[in-house]
Tab-separated table of C-alpha atoms and ligand atoms in Angstrom:
chain	number	residue	atom	x	y	z
R	216	MET	CA	59.882	65.574	-84.432
R	217	ARG	CA	58.923	69.013	-83.720
R	218	LEU	CA	60.450	71.871	-86.694
R	219	SER	CA	60.216	75.367	-85.526
R	220	LEU	CA	59.923	77.316	-89.343
R	221	THR	CA	60.442	80.760	-87.750
R	222	ASP	CA	60.184	82.610	-84.103
R	223	LYS	CA	58.426	85.193	-86.240
R	224	CYS	CA	54.853	85.984	-85.509
R	225	ASN	CA	51.995	88.061	-86.138
R	226	LEU	CA	50.181	87.997	-82.812
R	227	ARG	CA	51.132	88.224	-79.248
R	228	CYS	CA	49.560	85.734	-77.260
R	229	THR	CA	50.018	87.206	-73.384
R	230	TYR	CA	50.984	83.427	-72.619
R	231	CYS	CA	53.685	83.344	-74.995
R	232	MET	CA	54.906	86.189	-76.093
R	233	PRO	CA	55.595	89.937	-74.670
R	234	ALA	CA	53.565	92.653	-76.397
R	235	GLU	CA	56.874	94.573	-77.757
R	236	GLY	CA	57.553	91.376	-79.534
R	237	LEU	CA	60.894	89.424	-78.963
R	238	GLU	CA	63.811	90.186	-80.671
R	239	TRP	CA	63.651	88.123	-84.161
R	240	LEU	CA	66.585	86.225	-85.053
R	241	SER	CA	68.457	86.943	-88.474
R	242	LYS	CA	67.406	85.746	-91.692
R	243	GLN	CA	71.128	84.295	-91.851
R	244	ALA	CA	70.513	82.268	-88.467
R	245	VAL	CA	67.155	80.452	-89.720
R	246	MET	CA	67.970	77.028	-91.271
R	247	THR	CA	66.803	77.282	-94.896
R	248	GLY	CA	64.263	75.618	-96.890
R	249	ALA	CA	67.068	73.084	-97.903
R	250	GLU	CA	68.672	72.322	-94.286
R	251	ILE	CA	65.139	71.387	-93.203
R	252	VAL	CA	64.810	69.192	-95.849
R	253	ARG	CA	68.111	67.407	-94.971
R	254	LEU	CA	67.752	67.360	-91.093
R	255	VAL	CA	63.945	65.774	-91.878
R	256	ARG	CA	65.678	62.949	-94.040
R	257	ILE	CA	68.318	62.450	-91.288
R	258	GLY	CA	65.685	62.023	-88.731
R	259	VAL	CA	63.349	59.676	-90.818
R	260	GLU	CA	66.226	57.245	-92.679
R	261	GLN	CA	68.749	57.110	-89.663
R	262	LEU	CA	66.696	57.676	-86.664
R	263	GLY	CA	63.236	56.511	-86.796
R	264	VAL	CA	60.922	59.805	-87.204
R	265	ARG	CA	57.679	58.870	-87.916
R	266	GLU	CA	55.729	62.139	-87.449
R	267	LEU	CA	56.739	65.678	-88.373
R	268	ARG	CA	54.987	68.670	-87.221
R	269	LEU	CA	55.655	72.098	-88.569
R	270	THR	CA	55.178	75.008	-85.872
R	271	GLY	CA	56.953	78.070	-84.797
R	272	GLY	CA	56.733	81.498	-83.951
R	273	GLU	CA	54.205	81.025	-86.462
R	274	PRO	CA	54.805	78.887	-89.502
R	275	LEU	CA	52.492	81.147	-92.204
R	276	VAL	CA	54.571	83.768	-92.096
R	277	ARG	CA	57.569	81.612	-93.845
R	278	ALA	CA	56.746	83.005	-97.140
R	279	ASP	CA	58.500	79.142	-98.707
R	280	LEU	CA	56.350	77.173	-96.755
R	281	VAL	CA	54.572	76.037	-99.870
R	282	ASP	CA	57.918	75.084	-100.950
R	283	ILE	CA	59.032	73.768	-97.664
R	284	ILE	CA	55.995	71.303	-97.615
R	285	ALA	CA	56.146	70.309	-101.135
R	286	SER	CA	60.061	69.059	-100.772
R	287	LEU	CA	59.032	67.062	-97.670
R	288	ARG	CA	56.577	65.631	-98.971
R	289	GLU	CA	58.401	64.820	-102.528
R	290	ALA	CA	61.415	63.096	-100.139
R	291	HIS	CA	58.742	61.527	-97.866
R	292	PRO	CA	55.703	60.355	-99.861
R	293	GLU	CA	54.152	58.148	-96.209
R	294	LEU	CA	55.200	60.535	-93.489
R	295	PRO	CA	52.622	61.947	-91.566
R	296	ILE	CA	53.688	66.080	-91.831
R	297	SER	CA	50.875	68.325	-89.725
R	298	MET	CA	51.531	71.909	-88.780
R	299	THR	CA	50.434	74.204	-85.947
R	300	THR	CA	49.598	77.759	-86.646
R	301	ASN	CA	46.936	80.609	-85.168
R	302	GLY	CA	45.397	80.359	-88.255
R	303	VAL	CA	45.967	83.955	-89.908
R	304	GLY	CA	45.871	83.948	-93.113
R	305	LEU	CA	45.150	80.489	-93.613
R	306	ASP	CA	42.072	81.370	-95.400
R	307	LYS	CA	44.071	82.023	-98.427
R	308	ILE	CA	46.680	79.832	-98.221
R	309	ALA	CA	44.967	75.959	-96.536
R	310	ALA	CA	44.151	74.729	-100.485
R	311	ALA	CA	48.123	75.593	-102.010
R	312	LEU	CA	49.226	73.735	-98.106
R	313	LYS	CA	47.243	70.392	-99.290
R	314	GLU	CA	48.231	70.163	-102.570
R	315	ALA	CA	52.110	70.385	-101.033
R	316	GLY	CA	51.004	67.831	-99.130
R	317	LEU	CA	50.423	68.943	-95.970
R	318	THR	CA	48.510	66.563	-94.133
R	319	ARG	CA	46.645	67.987	-91.071
R	320	ILE	CA	46.769	71.052	-89.250
R	321	ASN	CA	45.485	72.169	-85.902
R	322	VAL	CA	44.378	75.491	-85.355
R	323	SER	CA	45.030	77.950	-81.993
R	324	LEU	CA	41.850	79.095	-80.640
R	325	ASP	CA	41.399	80.376	-77.133
R	326	SER	CA	38.243	82.587	-77.625
R	327	LEU	CA	35.205	83.216	-79.639
R	328	HIS	CA	34.412	86.501	-78.708
R	329	GLU	CA	35.910	89.368	-80.674
R	330	GLU	CA	36.877	91.520	-77.534
R	331	THR	CA	38.381	88.203	-75.185
R	332	PHE	CA	40.730	86.964	-78.327
R	333	ALA	CA	41.966	90.932	-78.798
R	334	LYS	CA	42.606	90.968	-75.509
R	335	LEU	CA	44.581	87.433	-75.178
R	336	THR	CA	46.520	87.982	-78.371
R	337	ARG	CA	46.770	91.504	-78.271
R	338	ARG	CA	45.163	91.549	-81.772
R	339	PRO	CA	41.857	91.904	-83.176
R	340	PHE	CA	42.115	89.168	-85.590
R	341	LEU	CA	39.335	86.566	-84.672
R	342	ASP	CA	37.378	86.922	-88.241
R	343	LYS	CA	40.638	85.547	-89.786
R	344	VAL	CA	41.328	82.473	-87.574
R	345	LEU	CA	37.582	81.180	-88.043
R	346	ALA	CA	38.031	81.495	-91.449
R	347	GLY	CA	40.865	80.109	-91.376
R	348	VAL	CA	39.437	77.224	-89.761
R	349	ASP	CA	36.582	76.485	-92.229
R	350	ALA	CA	39.199	76.604	-94.913
R	351	ALA	CA	41.697	74.138	-93.639
R	352	TRP	CA	38.549	72.037	-93.202
R	353	ALA	CA	37.110	72.845	-96.299
R	354	ALA	CA	41.169	71.793	-98.309
R	355	GLY	CA	41.149	68.491	-96.721
R	356	LEU	CA	43.191	68.905	-93.659
R	357	GLY	CA	41.210	67.536	-91.432
R	358	PRO	CA	41.169	66.095	-88.657
R	359	VAL	CA	40.793	69.606	-87.554
R	360	LYS	CA	42.087	69.685	-84.324
R	361	ILE	CA	42.043	73.195	-82.724
R	362	ASN	CA	44.414	74.139	-79.108
R	363	ALA	CA	43.112	76.645	-76.436
R	364	VAL	CA	44.842	77.763	-73.341
R	365	LEU	CA	42.598	78.711	-71.037
R	366	MET	CA	43.271	81.829	-68.317
R	367	ARG	CA	41.614	82.351	-65.386
R	368	GLY	CA	39.147	85.595	-65.638
R	369	ILE	CA	39.630	86.208	-68.714
R	370	ASN	CA	38.163	83.165	-71.532
R	371	ASP	CA	37.906	80.220	-68.629
R	372	THR	CA	34.326	80.600	-68.347
R	373	GLU	CA	33.772	79.873	-71.994
R	374	SER	CA	35.022	76.584	-72.214
R	375	PRO	CA	31.702	74.669	-72.516
R	376	ASP	CA	30.833	77.154	-75.712
R	377	LEU	CA	34.689	76.701	-77.482
R	378	LEU	CA	33.575	72.863	-76.690
R	379	ALA	CA	30.044	72.986	-78.189
R	380	TRP	CA	31.132	74.873	-81.239
R	381	ALA	CA	33.995	72.347	-82.060
R	382	LEU	CA	31.331	69.673	-81.719
R	383	GLU	CA	29.220	71.379	-83.750
R	384	ARG	CA	31.788	71.557	-86.399
R	385	GLY	CA	33.388	68.650	-85.974
R	386	TYR	CA	36.216	69.654	-84.959
R	387	GLU	CA	39.005	68.071	-81.732
R	388	LEU	CA	39.038	70.392	-79.207
R	389	ARG	CA	41.883	70.120	-77.052
R	390	PHE	CA	42.776	72.216	-73.964
R	391	ILE	CA	46.341	72.742	-72.985
R	392	GLU	CA	47.793	73.922	-69.266
R	393	GLN	CA	49.082	77.005	-69.615
R	394	MET	CA	53.242	75.878	-68.735
R	395	PRO	CA	55.590	79.019	-67.418
R	396	LEU	CA	57.125	79.490	-71.474
R	397	ASP	CA	56.101	82.611	-71.864
R	398	ALA	CA	58.636	85.725	-71.646
R	399	ASP	CA	57.233	88.033	-70.019
R	400	HIS	CA	57.492	84.822	-66.856
R	401	GLY	CA	54.302	85.700	-65.775
R	402	TRP	CA	52.731	82.401	-65.083
R	403	THR	CA	51.709	81.365	-61.512
R	404	ARG	CA	50.709	78.213	-60.383
R	405	LYS	CA	47.488	80.176	-58.801
R	406	ASP	CA	46.390	81.630	-62.575
R	407	MET	CA	47.095	78.446	-63.625
R	408	ILE	CA	43.465	76.427	-64.766
R	409	THR	CA	44.357	72.718	-64.101
R	410	ALA	CA	43.346	69.412	-66.128
R	411	ALA	CA	41.069	69.183	-63.359
R	412	GLU	CA	39.592	72.387	-63.328
R	413	ILE	CA	38.988	72.599	-67.052
R	414	ARG	CA	36.757	68.678	-66.428
R	415	GLU	CA	34.851	70.432	-63.919
R	416	LEU	CA	34.146	73.881	-65.947
R	417	LEU	CA	32.957	71.681	-68.755
R	418	SER	CA	31.225	68.959	-66.298
R	419	PRO	CA	27.646	71.153	-66.109
R	420	ASP	CA	27.090	70.824	-69.706
R	421	PHE	CA	29.547	67.956	-70.865
R	422	ALA	CA	29.619	64.295	-69.409
R	423	LEU	CA	32.945	62.936	-70.726
R	424	SER	CA	33.942	59.542	-69.990
R	425	PRO	CA	37.577	58.159	-70.969
R	426	ASP	CA	38.620	57.454	-74.917
R	427	PRO	CA	39.111	53.936	-74.906
R	428	ARG	CA	41.167	54.035	-77.959
R	429	GLU	CA	45.107	53.562	-77.157
R	430	ARG	CA	46.717	56.994	-75.680
R	431	ASP	CA	50.173	55.979	-77.311
R	432	GLY	CA	52.466	58.604	-76.253
R	433	ALA	CA	49.858	61.508	-76.761
R	434	PRO	CA	50.216	64.138	-74.949
R	435	ALA	CA	46.568	64.833	-74.958
R	436	GLU	CA	44.628	62.603	-72.731
R	437	ARG	CA	41.047	61.883	-74.574
R	438	PHE	CA	37.611	62.187	-73.589
R	439	GLU	CA	34.612	61.114	-75.242
R	440	VAL	CA	31.937	63.716	-75.088
R	441	ARG	CA	28.064	63.319	-74.082
R	442	ARG	CA	25.502	65.740	-73.415
R	443	ARG	CA	24.699	66.150	-69.305
R	444	ASP	CA	21.065	65.863	-69.167
R	445	GLN	CA	20.372	68.489	-66.337
R	446	ALA	CA	17.621	67.132	-63.968
R	447	SER	CA	19.107	63.848	-63.698
R	448	GLY	CA	23.196	64.766	-64.215
R	449	GLU	CA	23.351	61.129	-65.934
R	450	ALA	CA	25.089	61.451	-69.868
R	451	LYS	CA	22.195	61.836	-72.037
R	452	GLY	CA	22.083	61.289	-76.186
R	453	PRO	CA	24.683	60.444	-78.407
R	454	LEU	CA	28.179	60.592	-78.623
R	455	LEU	CA	29.107	64.243	-80.429
R	456	GLY	CA	32.682	63.509	-80.477
R	457	THR	CA	35.965	63.582	-78.310
R	458	VAL	CA	37.977	66.511	-76.338
R	459	GLY	CA	41.327	66.046	-75.103
R	460	ILE	CA	43.359	67.383	-72.424
R	461	ILE	CA	47.149	68.420	-72.588
R	462	ALA	CA	48.142	68.363	-68.519
R	463	SER	CA	51.632	68.964	-68.709
R	464	VAL	CA	51.818	70.644	-65.546
R	465	THR	CA	49.798	68.640	-63.317
R	466	GLU	CA	49.603	65.560	-65.173
R	467	PRO	CA	52.676	64.935	-67.216
R	468	PHE	CA	53.029	62.532	-69.605
R	469	CYS	CA	57.159	62.513	-69.362
R	470	SER	CA	57.658	58.712	-69.103
R	471	ASP	CA	56.370	58.402	-72.441
R	472	CYS	CA	57.417	61.384	-74.371
R	473	ARG	CA	59.345	60.649	-77.880
R	474	ARG	CA	59.617	64.058	-78.987
R	475	THR	CA	62.929	65.369	-80.452
R	476	ARG	CA	61.949	69.238	-81.285
R	477	ILE	CA	64.509	71.507	-83.563
R	478	THR	CA	64.113	75.512	-82.913
R	479	ALA	CA	64.347	77.881	-85.764
R	480	GLU	CA	68.288	78.053	-85.503
R	481	GLY	CA	68.997	74.108	-85.817
R	482	LYS	CA	69.013	73.871	-82.212
R	483	ILE	CA	68.180	70.523	-80.820
R	484	MET	CA	65.657	70.628	-77.818
R	485	SER	CA	65.122	67.360	-75.845
R	486	CYS	CA	62.408	69.042	-73.883
R	487	LEU	CA	60.380	71.916	-73.538
R	488	PHE	CA	61.942	72.580	-70.552
R	489	SER	CA	65.316	71.881	-71.397
R	490	ARG	CA	68.099	74.193	-70.665
R	491	GLU	CA	70.699	72.289	-72.941
R	492	GLU	CA	70.338	72.730	-76.778
R	493	PHE	CA	72.846	71.422	-79.473
R	494	ASP	CA	73.668	73.260	-82.835
R	495	LEU	CA	72.908	70.784	-85.229
R	496	LEU	CA	72.699	73.302	-87.879
R	497	GLY	CA	76.050	74.888	-87.040
R	498	LEU	CA	77.419	71.121	-87.259
R	499	LEU	CA	75.895	71.014	-90.353
R	500	ARG	CA	77.025	74.329	-91.951
R	501	GLU	CA	80.356	73.783	-90.664
R	502	GLY	CA	80.381	69.852	-93.553
R	503	ALA	CA	79.705	67.493	-91.577
R	504	GLY	CA	78.217	64.419	-93.224
R	505	ASP	CA	74.587	62.929	-92.440
R	506	GLN	CA	76.633	60.325	-90.206
R	507	GLU	CA	77.598	62.763	-88.174
R	508	LEU	CA	74.846	64.779	-87.500
R	509	ALA	CA	72.651	61.607	-86.872
R	510	ARG	CA	74.878	60.743	-84.151
R	511	ARG	CA	75.539	64.413	-82.610
R	512	TRP	CA	71.813	64.252	-82.778
R	513	GLN	CA	71.121	61.280	-80.903
R	514	ASP	CA	73.669	62.523	-78.650
R	515	ALA	CA	71.329	65.756	-77.723
R	516	MET	CA	68.283	63.232	-76.941
R	517	TRP	CA	70.527	60.971	-74.541
R	518	ILE	CA	70.343	63.673	-71.846
R	519	LYS	CA	66.441	63.883	-72.218
R	520	PRO	CA	65.555	64.796	-68.754
R	521	LYS	CA	63.390	62.116	-66.772
R	522	ALA	CA	61.007	64.756	-65.816
R	523	HIS	CA	60.533	68.627	-66.740
R	524	GLY	CA	61.044	69.317	-62.811
R	525	MET	CA	57.501	70.581	-61.907
R	526	ASP	CA	55.732	67.795	-59.585
R	527	HIS	CA	52.891	66.595	-60.216
R	528	THR	CA	50.792	69.012	-57.961
R	529	GLY	CA	51.802	71.405	-60.720
R	530	LEU	CA	53.288	73.459	-57.350
R	531	GLY	CA	57.183	72.907	-59.028
R	532	THR	CA	60.060	71.292	-57.272
R	533	PRO	CA	62.234	73.873	-55.538
R	534	ASP	CA	65.187	73.283	-58.452
R	535	PHE	CA	62.763	73.877	-61.314
R	536	VAL	CA	63.804	77.032	-63.318
R	537	GLN	CA	62.126	78.386	-66.377
R	538	PRO	CA	63.874	78.328	-69.524
R	539	ASP	CA	64.879	81.181	-70.870
R	540	ARG	CA	63.526	80.521	-74.459
R	541	SER	CA	59.928	81.513	-74.658
R	542	MET	CA	57.293	78.689	-76.538
R	543	SER	CA	57.500	80.714	-79.674
R	544	ALA	CA	61.324	80.890	-79.679
R	545	ILE	CA	61.507	76.958	-78.814
R	546	GLY	CA	58.808	75.711	-81.249
R	547	GLY	CA	55.371	74.601	-79.432
L	719	SAM	N1	52.078	80.235	-83.367
L	719	SAM	C1	51.179	79.256	-83.583
L	719	SAM	C2	50.067	78.511	-82.790
L	719	SAM	O1	50.159	79.552	-81.640
L	719	SAM	O2	49.678	77.907	-82.911
L	719	SAM	C3	52.644	77.800	-83.371
L	719	SAM	C4	53.530	77.796	-82.329
L	719	SAM	S1	52.795	78.237	-80.542
L	719	SAM	C5	54.393	78.357	-79.848
L	719	SAM	C6	52.090	76.357	-80.583
L	719	SAM	C7	51.117	75.994	-79.510
L	719	SAM	O3	51.991	76.517	-78.305
L	719	SAM	C8	49.962	76.878	-79.108
L	719	SAM	O4	48.631	76.091	-79.555
L	719	SAM	C9	50.037	77.753	-78.356
L	719	SAM	O5	48.511	78.123	-78.066
L	719	SAM	C10	50.574	76.513	-77.232
L	719	SAM	N2	50.912	77.932	-76.007
L	719	SAM	C11	51.734	78.868	-76.651
L	719	SAM	N3	52.560	79.276	-75.438
L	719	SAM	C12	52.096	78.554	-74.227
L	719	SAM	C13	51.822	78.391	-73.235
L	719	SAM	N4	52.751	79.166	-72.011
L	719	SAM	N5	51.929	77.642	-72.020
L	719	SAM	C14	51.033	76.342	-72.811
L	719	SAM	N6	50.813	76.433	-74.227
L	719	SAM	C15	51.323	77.583	-74.756
L	720	SF4	FE1	51.914	83.775	-81.789
L	720	SF4	FE2	51.684	81.193	-81.285
L	720	SF4	FE3	52.781	82.254	-79.407
L	720	SF4	FE4	50.260	83.225	-79.773
L	720	SF4	S1	51.250	81.011	-79.451
L	720	SF4	S2	52.349	84.460	-79.719
L	720	SF4	S3	50.265	82.507	-82.367
L	720	SF4	S4	53.854	81.996	-81.895
């Protein structure tokens, strides 16, 4: 289950938000901590939710974040609870998140160069994010995963450096293909760096071989990484770690997808690309009981599409329509 805590964010990544931001939801419209805890309980107790990821918008901008995690942990001592964050301010709160019961963390980081980072996120916060990643590691929120989106002509050539940086520190880097979920509707097939290109970009420096571990519905295809010997072109030396590639567009994994998503205003989305939503929070606020909420949630998931409509070549089927919501407003 992916649950968005807020639609607000303190960055403006070009592949997600417009420069001026979006019209934020009112405080009233966003789920309260108690509502979140109730919906998660229904998901876990009645619908077989086995893992929870908190996301946004930027989850760290929510003032009651630590309390929400502590309440979720109290209700579900064994549930894996992870969070995806841009890492801004994480250095100050990582220890408290761990203490409250957060299991592990993903930090989004697309560049290690100040200028490129600022160009991509439209904010000069690289140092803050790096401090956040270190603090998450030190607080025991590992394994720390790093999410990177590559943009043609901006940070694509940085991919081997990003991987070397992550491997040195023991972080698992995952490259995510850019999806047509930007508020500006600027996504083009031509500019998207495909999974095949990512493997090529890494190949002069690194030899990748399929990770033998079961993928088990995970969005990332994982590879074991070794250095490549420049002279022979063969893999050389010890296993350095793994890298993941999330090829949602060109190598979709829809048939294995088991995710259910709840937006910050309590709407169920059965897929990132859904154009239909079900207002679960509205029903909850009208006084519906747990059984009814569970049944309606289930109904909303039965219409989960078979596939997202961009074909395996990434060219898109003629009837593919970009959803109105941007990634930040869905909860990626
Ligand atoms: N603000 C947090 C962050 O950036 O990690 C959490 C929410 S963000 C929407 C979750 C993930 O979605 C991030 O790793 C981000 O890079 C990714 N993302 C956003 N827009 C995307 C797009 N158009 N295509 C692919 N990934 C995207
Ligand atoms: Fe904010 Fe995350 Fe979207 Fe970047 S990707 S604008 S950090 S929500």
